[in-house]
Amino acid sequence: MRVKGSRALLESLKREGVDTIFGYPGGAVIPIYDMIYQFPDIRHILVRHEQGAGHMAEGYALATGKVGVCLATSGPGATNLVTPLADAMMDSVPIVAITGQVRSNLIGTDAFQEADITGITMPITKHNWLVKDVNQLPEIVAEAFHVARSGRPGPVLIDIPRDVSDAEFEYTPVESVDIPTYKPTTRGHSVQIKRAAELIDQAKKPILYVGGGANHAYAFNEVRELAEKINTPVTTTLKGLGAFPETHPLSLGMLGMHGTAYANYAVSECDLLIAVGARFDDRVTGKVAEWVPNAKIIHIDIDPAEIGKVLLADVPIVGDVKAILTELNKVVKGKQHPEWVSQINKLKQDFPLHYPNDGVLHGQYVIEQIGEVSNHDAICVTDVGQHQMWAAQFFKCERPRQFVTSGGLGTMGFGLPAAIGAQFGAPDKPVFCVTGDGSIQMCIQELMVATIYKLPIKICILNNQFLGMVRQWQELFHENRYSSVDLEASPDFVKLAEAYGAHAIRCFKPSGVRAALEEAMSITDRPTVLDFRISKEENVYPMIPSGGTIHQMVVQRPPDMVPLDSYIASETYMGEDDQATQEEKETVPVPRAK
Amino acid sequence: MTQTQQHTISVLVENKPGVLARVALLFSRRGYNIESLAVSITENPSISRMTVVVNGDEQEVEQITKQLHKLIDVSKVQDYIDVPIIARELALIKVNAEVNNRTAILQLVEIFRGRVIDMSDKTFVIEVTGGNDKIDALEKLLEPYGIRELVRTGRIAMARGVRGM
């Protein structure tokens, strides 16, 4: 059948099961947009900035496990995808980015809206392709999806010159993909699995350290089976949240820089670390040389390059986490560790996560209430900063794909578009976007998309009028020199939300949080923006300083520090009712010129 | 701590545009310094072979080879550290050759089994192949005459005997 390149592209996408594309048109992709008319099964979501399209594709992928797709034009459209691609690369998110390119005969001439996007994105994609000949297009699309979703998932990019989209050729659908140079190992080596089982059965103080790989591999049941079989505590990384239910008695929550104190103590004491789809990130290990000093290490990962990258493993096993754990569960004898577990339970009692109970509105409380009001069934999408760490600590994930966040790259601006992508992917789940007054302003324009498509996302701004995490570091390590973190001059988020057609609520006190969240849950035909005016100088604890060790962990705010909430008398926080009345809205300070 | 050693790594890649950039970028992005890099097609025209020389300890080089292997266009990676290999590079050296120096230079070239492949009234161009030590030695001996231009290929290597890649 003779068709245009643009039709072959969309046919190929349809064959890959694509139902949603997040994109923004421009000169080089007009032929593709023209063809979308003829594909009613594929819905195109018009974003407000290509960065939003990329993060939406990520949120869609993370919430559903399917490949997310975004589409942008050449040059500036394509370069706006750079941040989401880098983000997806760091967190192994399967997305396919399609970019338009200038006509083939203009490539390399500094043509209008030309950028060498395959060159630019080489280090931040798993692989990328420039389609030089329309005959290659179907095969490249099939390969791109195969590479994105198989092995260690990741982002790929396909750059299509405008004349290739327009060119006619004899289209034959691609039935199967075979890339001789790309054959990820999925089955774990049986001898290594036996060795791992032996180590596990010998260990006195084992710990399961579970990362994002377990979520990508859908290894939820297998992780749980292993943990219960050997009665071993489980700690997850930020990206591993949801791979083990945090309400389970064996759960230690998150470990690392802002992990629970008991997870970090337990890890530093363990004699066997069973790493499952985790990459020993520096936010987890701190100073590597002094991390897990007494432990043997079993490292299970689909990416051979992760094994031995940071710490040498005693038993490395390359392959799919789910497949390996299934085998491992068969051969592990199931030695129990009652003393170890009771030692850990004592640690849990001695060093619980906590925050001040002083009548002031704290971010942690808002997060807890989000969990409760949604019966822990919501998808929690976060931005990056203090609110993200509070969400990781207090949301209490119970299932995979419930916690969507930017871990490796730490991309502020990720939250709102990712929440939109997640809601498109999971229309029946409540989606909460936990964000900050800094983060939300990085992609706030995507609110329009949520309104247009009637997405009932609940956008919870934990508004402390600071770039809170940077401020925290400045407080702790730079003698309170708060250089360029003051966000007092922000727009009135309630008015802004209303301008975008969203429902809006402002909340000043803990007593109003539940009602505000319930109101948000009841709004089903548009997004709700909740402006939570939280404690201004609250920090995230525990904290292990960057590159530090467990011995340097600060479990709670040192008593000699500036008292929290010394600002409380300021008129910004004078609201009597938590549900802000019109009058109180007036008391919000007008953004001041600087 | 393992010792830093020089490693010769052979990489078989798809013969496609951009592959060299991908490989080179991987080295620069991860902070590994390339001592030498030589690329050409192989007995199979759809496959190219890169010979990369890097310094590093065992763990570093293992990481390099694993990262190289992750690239979609890379089919095989071999570190020749424990394998007997033949390694060669080629140099072209343009040296001042005044009438009264010519015999001496020719003698040097003879000893190093090189060849003079171009001659003018003022210069020779000498071709020499061998290990980099040998080429370094010749270069040093020719220096007093005045080297005008020098170009070296970088190392290419192959395992000895039936052992292949």
JSON list of C-alpha atoms in Angstrom, two decimals, chain A residues 89 118-119 122-129 132 143 147 152 179-182 303-312, chain B residues 12-14 16-23 25 29-30 47 59 62-63 66-76:
[
{"chain": "A", "resi": 89, "resn": "MET", "atom": "CA", "xyz": [16.83, 8.50, 31.33]},
{"chain": "A", "resi": 118, "resn": "THR", "atom": "CA", "xyz": [19.88, 13.42, 17.84]},
{"chain": "A", "resi": 119, "resn": "GLY", "atom": "CA", "xyz": [23.31, 14.86, 18.67]},
{"chain": "A", "resi": 122, "resn": "MET", "atom": "CA", "xyz": [22.65, 11.18, 22.65]},
{"chain": "A", "resi": 123, "resn": "PRO", "atom": "CA", "xyz": [23.70, 11.15, 26.31]},
{"chain": "A", "resi": 124, "resn": "ILE", "atom": "CA", "xyz": [20.13, 11.42, 27.61]},
{"chain": "A", "resi": 125, "resn": "THR", "atom": "CA", "xyz": [18.36, 8.79, 25.55]},
{"chain": "A", "resi": 126, "resn": "LYS", "atom": "CA", "xyz": [18.74, 5.05, 25.53]},
{"chain": "A", "resi": 127, "resn": "HIS", "atom": "CA", "xyz": [19.01, 5.38, 21.78]},
{"chain": "A", "resi": 128, "resn": "ASN", "atom": "CA", "xyz": [17.88, 7.74, 19.05]},
{"chain": "A", "resi": 129, "resn": "TRP", "atom": "CA", "xyz": [17.29, 7.73, 15.33]},
{"chain": "A", "resi": 132, "resn": "LYS", "atom": "CA", "xyz": [16.83, 9.59, 6.53]},
{"chain": "A", "resi": 143, "resn": "GLU", "atom": "CA", "xyz": [12.69, -0.71, 17.10]},
{"chain": "A", "resi": 147, "resn": "VAL", "atom": "CA", "xyz": [14.22, -0.48, 22.93]},
{"chain": "A", "resi": 152, "resn": "ARG", "atom": "CA", "xyz": [16.17, -1.51, 31.41]},
{"chain": "A", "resi": 179, "resn": "ILE", "atom": "CA", "xyz": [18.22, -5.98, 16.76]},
{"chain": "A", "resi": 180, "resn": "PRO", "atom": "CA", "xyz": [21.23, -8.31, 16.73]},
{"chain": "A", "resi": 181, "resn": "THR", "atom": "CA", "xyz": [23.30, -5.92, 18.82]},
{"chain": "A", "resi": 182, "resn": "TYR", "atom": "CA", "xyz": [20.61, -5.51, 21.49]},
{"chain": "A", "resi": 303, "resn": "ASP", "atom": "CA", "xyz": [21.46, -3.60, 33.61]},
{"chain": "A", "resi": 304, "resn": "PRO", "atom": "CA", "xyz": [24.89, -5.27, 33.89]},
{"chain": "A", "resi": 305, "resn": "ALA", "atom": "CA", "xyz": [26.54, -1.85, 34.02]},
{"chain": "A", "resi": 306, "resn": "GLU", "atom": "CA", "xyz": [24.82, -1.08, 37.32]},
{"chain": "A", "resi": 307, "resn": "ILE", "atom": "CA", "xyz": [26.46, -4.06, 38.97]},
{"chain": "A", "resi": 308, "resn": "GLY", "atom": "CA", "xyz": [29.79, -3.08, 40.44]},
{"chain": "A", "resi": 309, "resn": "LYS", "atom": "CA", "xyz": [29.33, 0.58, 39.39]},
{"chain": "A", "resi": 310, "resn": "VAL", "atom": "CA", "xyz": [29.25, 1.86, 42.95]},
{"chain": "A", "resi": 311, "resn": "LEU", "atom": "CA", "xyz": [29.88, -1.15, 45.20]},
{"chain": "A", "resi": 312, "resn": "LEU", "atom": "CA", "xyz": [31.17, -4.58, 44.33]},
{"chain": "B", "resi": 12, "resn": "LEU", "atom": "CA", "xyz": [32.59, -4.02, 17.16]},
{"chain": "B", "resi": 13, "resn": "VAL", "atom": "CA", "xyz": [29.88, -1.57, 16.14]},
{"chain": "B", "resi": 14, "resn": "GLU", "atom": "CA", "xyz": [27.28, -1.20, 13.43]},
{"chain": "B", "resi": 16, "resn": "LYS", "atom": "CA", "xyz": [26.25, 3.61, 10.78]},
{"chain": "B", "resi": 17, "resn": "PRO", "atom": "CA", "xyz": [26.58, 7.38, 10.92]},
{"chain": "B", "resi": 18, "resn": "GLY", "atom": "CA", "xyz": [26.84, 8.74, 14.43]},
{"chain": "B", "resi": 19, "resn": "VAL", "atom": "CA", "xyz": [28.25, 5.61, 16.03]},
{"chain": "B", "resi": 20, "resn": "LEU", "atom": "CA", "xyz": [31.68, 7.11, 16.55]},
{"chain": "B", "resi": 21, "resn": "ALA", "atom": "CA", "xyz": [30.05, 10.11, 18.23]},
{"chain": "B", "resi": 22, "resn": "ARG", "atom": "CA", "xyz": [28.08, 7.83, 20.55]},
{"chain": "B", "resi": 23, "resn": "VAL", "atom": "CA", "xyz": [31.20, 5.95, 21.59]},
{"chain": "B", "resi": 25, "resn": "LEU", "atom": "CA", "xyz": [30.58, 10.82, 23.89]},
{"chain": "B", "resi": 29, "resn": "ARG", "atom": "CA", "xyz": [30.56, 12.07, 29.55]},
{"chain": "B", "resi": 30, "resn": "ARG", "atom": "CA", "xyz": [31.78, 9.54, 32.07]},
{"chain": "B", "resi": 47, "resn": "ILE", "atom": "CA", "xyz": [30.44, -3.76, 10.95]},
{"chain": "B", "resi": 59, "resn": "GLN", "atom": "CA", "xyz": [36.94, -1.64, 38.03]},
{"chain": "B", "resi": 62, "resn": "GLU", "atom": "CA", "xyz": [35.06, -2.98, 33.54]},
{"chain": "B", "resi": 63, "resn": "GLN", "atom": "CA", "xyz": [32.59, -0.12, 33.87]},
{"chain": "B", "resi": 66, "resn": "LYS", "atom": "CA", "xyz": [29.81, -2.47, 30.33]},
{"chain": "B", "resi": 67, "resn": "GLN", "atom": "CA", "xyz": [28.72, 1.03, 29.39]},
{"chain": "B", "resi": 68, "resn": "LEU", "atom": "CA", "xyz": [30.02, 0.50, 25.84]},
{"chain": "B", "resi": 69, "resn": "HIS", "atom": "CA", "xyz": [28.07, -2.72, 25.65]},
{"chain": "B", "resi": 70, "resn": "LYS", "atom": "CA", "xyz": [24.90, -0.89, 26.62]},
{"chain": "B", "resi": 71, "resn": "LEU", "atom": "CA", "xyz": [25.01, 1.20, 23.45]},
{"chain": "B", "resi": 72, "resn": "ILE", "atom": "CA", "xyz": [22.48, -0.22, 21.03]},
{"chain": "B", "resi": 73, "resn": "ASP", "atom": "CA", "xyz": [24.89, -0.05, 18.07]},
{"chain": "B", "resi": 74, "resn": "VAL", "atom": "CA", "xyz": [27.66, -1.93, 19.86]},
{"chain": "B", "resi": 75, "resn": "SER", "atom": "CA", "xyz": [27.73, -5.68, 19.30]},
{"chain": "B", "resi": 76, "resn": "LYS", "atom": "CA", "xyz": [30.94, -6.80, 21.01]}
]
